[in-house]
mmCIF file of C-alpha atoms in Angstrom:
data_model
loop_
_atom_site.group_PDB
_atom_site.id
_atom_site.type_symbol
_atom_site.label_atom_id
_atom_site.label_comp_id
_atom_site.label_asym_id
_atom_site.label_seq_id
_atom_site.Cartn_x
_atom_site.Cartn_y
_atom_site.Cartn_z
ATOM 1 C CA UNK A 907 -27.846 25.111 14.367
ATOM 2 C CA UNK A 908 -30.954 23.101 13.381
ATOM 3 C CA UNK A 909 -31.119 19.484 14.540
ATOM 4 C CA UNK A 910 -31.038 17.932 10.313
ATOM 5 C CA UNK A 911 -27.463 20.432 9.686
ATOM 6 C CA UNK A 912 -25.719 18.948 13.449
ATOM 7 C CA UNK A 913 -26.617 15.482 12.368
ATOM 8 C CA UNK A 914 -25.956 15.546 8.768
ATOM 9 C CA UNK A 915 -22.082 17.688 9.741
ATOM 10 C CA UNK A 916 -20.937 14.738 12.568
ATOM 11 C CA UNK A 917 -21.663 12.004 10.169
ATOM 12 C CA UNK A 918 -20.253 14.202 7.602
ATOM 13 C CA UNK A 919 -17.086 13.771 10.310
ATOM 14 C CA UNK A 920 -17.247 9.763 10.863
ATOM 15 C CA UNK A 921 -16.736 9.039 6.708
ATOM 16 C CA UNK A 922 -14.428 12.012 7.142
ATOM 17 C CA UNK A 923 -12.364 9.454 9.982
ATOM 18 C CA UNK A 924 -13.143 6.180 8.243
ATOM 19 C CA UNK A 925 -12.442 7.240 4.594
ATOM 20 C CA UNK A 926 -8.551 8.043 6.700
ATOM 21 C CA UNK A 927 -8.622 4.997 8.353
ATOM 22 C CA UNK A 928 -8.805 2.939 4.883
ATOM 23 C CA UNK A 929 -6.483 4.878 3.113
ATOM 24 C CA UNK A 930 -4.013 4.230 5.660
ATOM 25 C CA UNK A 931 -4.940 0.741 5.415
ATOM 26 C CA UNK A 932 -4.381 0.896 2.169
ATOM 27 C CA UNK A 933 -0.844 1.982 1.998
ATOM 28 C CA UNK A 934 1.554 0.444 -0.645
ATOM 29 C CA UNK A 935 3.917 -1.376 1.049
ATOM 30 C CA UNK A 936 1.181 -3.286 2.181
ATOM 31 C CA UNK A 937 -0.801 -4.203 0.135
ATOM 32 C CA UNK A 938 2.168 -5.397 -2.468
ATOM 33 C CA UNK A 939 5.079 -6.313 -0.311
ATOM 34 C CA UNK A 940 7.385 -6.611 -2.403
ATOM 35 C CA UNK A 941 10.188 -8.192 -0.006
ATOM 36 C CA UNK A 942 8.783 -9.687 2.313
ATOM 37 C CA UNK A 943 6.582 -12.778 2.734
ATOM 38 C CA UNK A 944 3.640 -12.367 5.105
ATOM 39 C CA UNK A 945 1.450 -9.681 6.380
ATOM 40 C CA UNK A 946 2.774 -5.976 6.899
ATOM 41 C CA UNK A 947 1.920 -4.249 10.363
ATOM 42 C CA UNK A 948 1.356 -1.222 10.618
ATOM 43 C CA UNK A 949 4.299 1.853 10.359
ATOM 44 C CA UNK A 950 4.595 5.903 12.212
ATOM 45 C CA UNK A 951 8.285 7.044 11.446
ATOM 46 C CA UNK A 952 8.348 10.307 13.549
ATOM 47 C CA UNK A 953 11.918 12.626 13.518
ATOM 48 C CA UNK A 954 13.074 15.090 15.745
ATOM 49 C CA UNK A 955 16.295 17.238 15.281
ATOM 50 C CA UNK A 956 18.320 13.945 17.865
ATOM 51 C CA UNK A 957 16.979 11.089 16.856
ATOM 52 C CA UNK A 958 14.630 9.015 14.543
ATOM 53 C CA UNK A 959 10.996 7.637 16.203
ATOM 54 C CA UNK A 960 9.913 4.591 14.440
ATOM 55 C CA UNK A 961 5.834 2.941 16.453
ATOM 56 C CA UNK A 962 4.592 -0.563 15.206
ATOM 57 C CA UNK A 963 1.251 -1.812 15.224
ATOM 58 C CA UNK A 964 2.388 -5.772 16.174
ATOM 59 C CA UNK A 965 -0.117 -6.860 19.007
ATOM 60 C CA UNK A 966 -0.442 -10.455 19.704
ATOM 61 C CA UNK A 967 3.456 -10.769 19.083
ATOM 62 C CA UNK A 968 5.304 -12.504 21.090
ATOM 63 C CA UNK A 969 7.938 -10.528 22.544
ATOM 64 C CA UNK A 970 10.596 -14.023 21.969
ATOM 65 C CA UNK A 971 9.659 -13.883 17.696
ATOM 66 C CA UNK A 972 11.168 -10.091 17.371
ATOM 67 C CA UNK A 973 14.080 -9.047 15.627
ATOM 68 C CA UNK A 974 15.635 -5.579 15.243
ATOM 69 C CA UNK A 975 18.208 -5.339 13.025
ATOM 70 C CA UNK A 976 19.954 -1.640 11.714
ATOM 71 C CA UNK A 977 21.624 -2.173 8.407
ATOM 72 C CA UNK A 978 22.406 1.228 6.791
ATOM 73 C CA UNK A 979 19.607 3.507 6.683
ATOM 74 C CA UNK A 980 16.951 0.618 6.411
ATOM 75 C CA UNK A 981 15.825 -0.919 9.414
ATOM 76 C CA UNK A 982 13.405 -4.045 9.837
ATOM 77 C CA UNK A 983 11.421 -5.731 11.733
ATOM 78 C CA UNK A 984 10.061 -9.244 11.882
ATOM 79 C CA UNK A 985 8.268 -12.166 13.455
ATOM 80 C CA UNK A 986 5.165 -14.565 14.554
ATOM 81 C CA UNK A 987 1.852 -13.277 15.690
ATOM 82 C CA UNK A 988 -0.562 -16.703 16.738
ATOM 83 C CA UNK A 989 -3.635 -16.705 18.663
ATOM 84 C CA UNK A 990 -4.839 -19.076 21.216
ATOM 85 C CA UNK A 991 -6.586 -22.326 19.012
ATOM 86 C CA UNK A 992 -9.323 -22.824 19.731
ATOM 87 C CA UNK A 993 -10.601 -26.886 19.255
ATOM 88 C CA UNK A 994 -14.428 -25.822 19.205
ATOM 89 C CA UNK A 995 -14.776 -24.051 16.489
ATOM 90 C CA UNK A 996 -17.477 -25.431 14.215
ATOM 91 C CA UNK A 997 -17.850 -22.427 11.893
ATOM 92 C CA UNK A 998 -16.692 -19.057 11.174
ATOM 93 C CA UNK A 999 -17.465 -15.499 10.559
ATOM 94 C CA UNK A 1000 -15.257 -13.315 9.289
ATOM 95 C CA UNK A 1001 -10.848 -13.476 9.718
ATOM 96 C CA UNK A 1002 -9.953 -10.068 9.763
ATOM 97 C CA UNK A 1003 -6.741 -10.371 12.151
ATOM 98 C CA UNK A 1004 -3.692 -11.364 10.082
ATOM 99 C CA UNK A 1005 -0.986 -14.588 11.283
ATOM 100 C CA UNK A 1006 1.697 -16.137 10.772
ATOM 101 C CA UNK A 1007 5.252 -13.999 10.436
ATOM 102 C CA UNK A 1008 5.264 -10.817 8.843
ATOM 103 C CA UNK A 1009 8.363 -8.658 8.391
ATOM 104 C CA UNK A 1010 8.555 -5.842 7.592
ATOM 105 C CA UNK A 1011 12.276 -3.276 6.182
ATOM 106 C CA UNK A 1012 11.793 -0.103 6.228
ATOM 107 C CA UNK A 1013 14.031 3.269 5.017
ATOM 108 C CA UNK A 1014 15.287 5.641 7.486
ATOM 109 C CA UNK A 1015 15.182 9.442 7.076
ATOM 110 C CA UNK A 1016 18.781 10.141 8.017
ATOM 111 C CA UNK A 1017 21.228 7.918 8.863
ATOM 112 C CA UNK A 1018 21.693 6.872 12.994
ATOM 113 C CA UNK A 1019 24.367 5.684 15.239
ATOM 114 C CA UNK A 1020 24.045 1.921 16.126
ATOM 115 C CA UNK A 1021 25.656 2.477 18.881
ATOM 116 C CA UNK A 1022 22.138 3.650 20.444
ATOM 117 C CA UNK A 1023 20.196 2.402 18.865
ATOM 118 C CA UNK A 1024 16.791 1.696 22.241
ATOM 119 C CA UNK A 1025 13.838 -0.684 21.903
ATOM 120 C CA UNK A 1026 10.800 -1.165 23.720
ATOM 121 C CA UNK A 1027 7.441 -3.711 23.264
ATOM 122 C CA UNK A 1028 4.616 -2.644 25.438
ATOM 123 C CA UNK A 1029 0.432 -3.240 24.954
ATOM 124 C CA UNK A 1030 0.658 -4.203 21.055
ATOM 125 C CA UNK A 1031 3.221 -1.595 20.140
ATOM 126 C CA UNK A 1032 7.334 -1.272 19.286
ATOM 127 C CA UNK A 1033 9.165 1.502 19.408
ATOM 128 C CA UNK A 1034 12.401 2.065 18.089
ATOM 129 C CA UNK A 1035 14.631 4.462 18.882
ATOM 130 C CA UNK A 1036 17.013 5.789 16.423
ATOM 131 C CA UNK A 1037 19.514 8.647 17.102
ATOM 132 C CA UNK A 1038 21.089 10.508 14.375
ATOM 133 C CA UNK A 1039 24.728 10.581 13.533
ATOM 134 C CA UNK A 1040 25.391 13.603 14.334
ATOM 135 C CA UNK A 1041 27.951 15.991 11.626
ATOM 136 C CA UNK A 1042 30.404 17.293 12.219
ATOM 137 C CA UNK A 1043 31.533 21.421 12.034
ATOM 138 C CA UNK A 1044 32.950 23.184 8.929
ATOM 139 C CA UNK A 1045 35.209 21.022 7.413
ATOM 140 C CA UNK A 1046 38.675 22.454 5.327
ATOM 141 C CA UNK A 1047 38.433 20.637 1.561
ATOM 142 C CA UNK A 1048 42.127 20.708 0.312
ATOM 143 C CA UNK A 1049 42.504 21.765 -2.971
ATOM 144 C CA UNK A 1050 44.809 19.728 -5.393
ATOM 145 C CA UNK A 1051 46.430 21.606 -8.279
ATOM 146 C CA UNK A 1052 45.188 20.153 -11.829
ATOM 147 C CA UNK A 1053 47.048 19.716 -14.696
#
């Protein structure tokens, strides 16, 4: 492959990666929060045979401000992100980090066992592990005669 074609393919790959990042950051729930005030953290949800895993990107959030709640099939994550104050700032050139309170409510893909839920927060990522509710096996349903 000639150098020009190779460079062109590299540029197209970079554009594809950047477009993916832009589209992920423009999710409807983050652009137009209906239920919450403040900013909305990015969240990934994964599912295995036995559990649902939720990862939230919360860099800079102090652990003590985090709250995780489960109500039925809804998971709530809330907290506060504050940056250290700088007394000597004279001019701001760029602001991209969202600050203040946040709340994110997610609908889980399946019912979960509340007693077994675990969460950890490290390196700016909150991970919530929710064990799925185990469904019982085959159930015999009694049929009553009608009139």
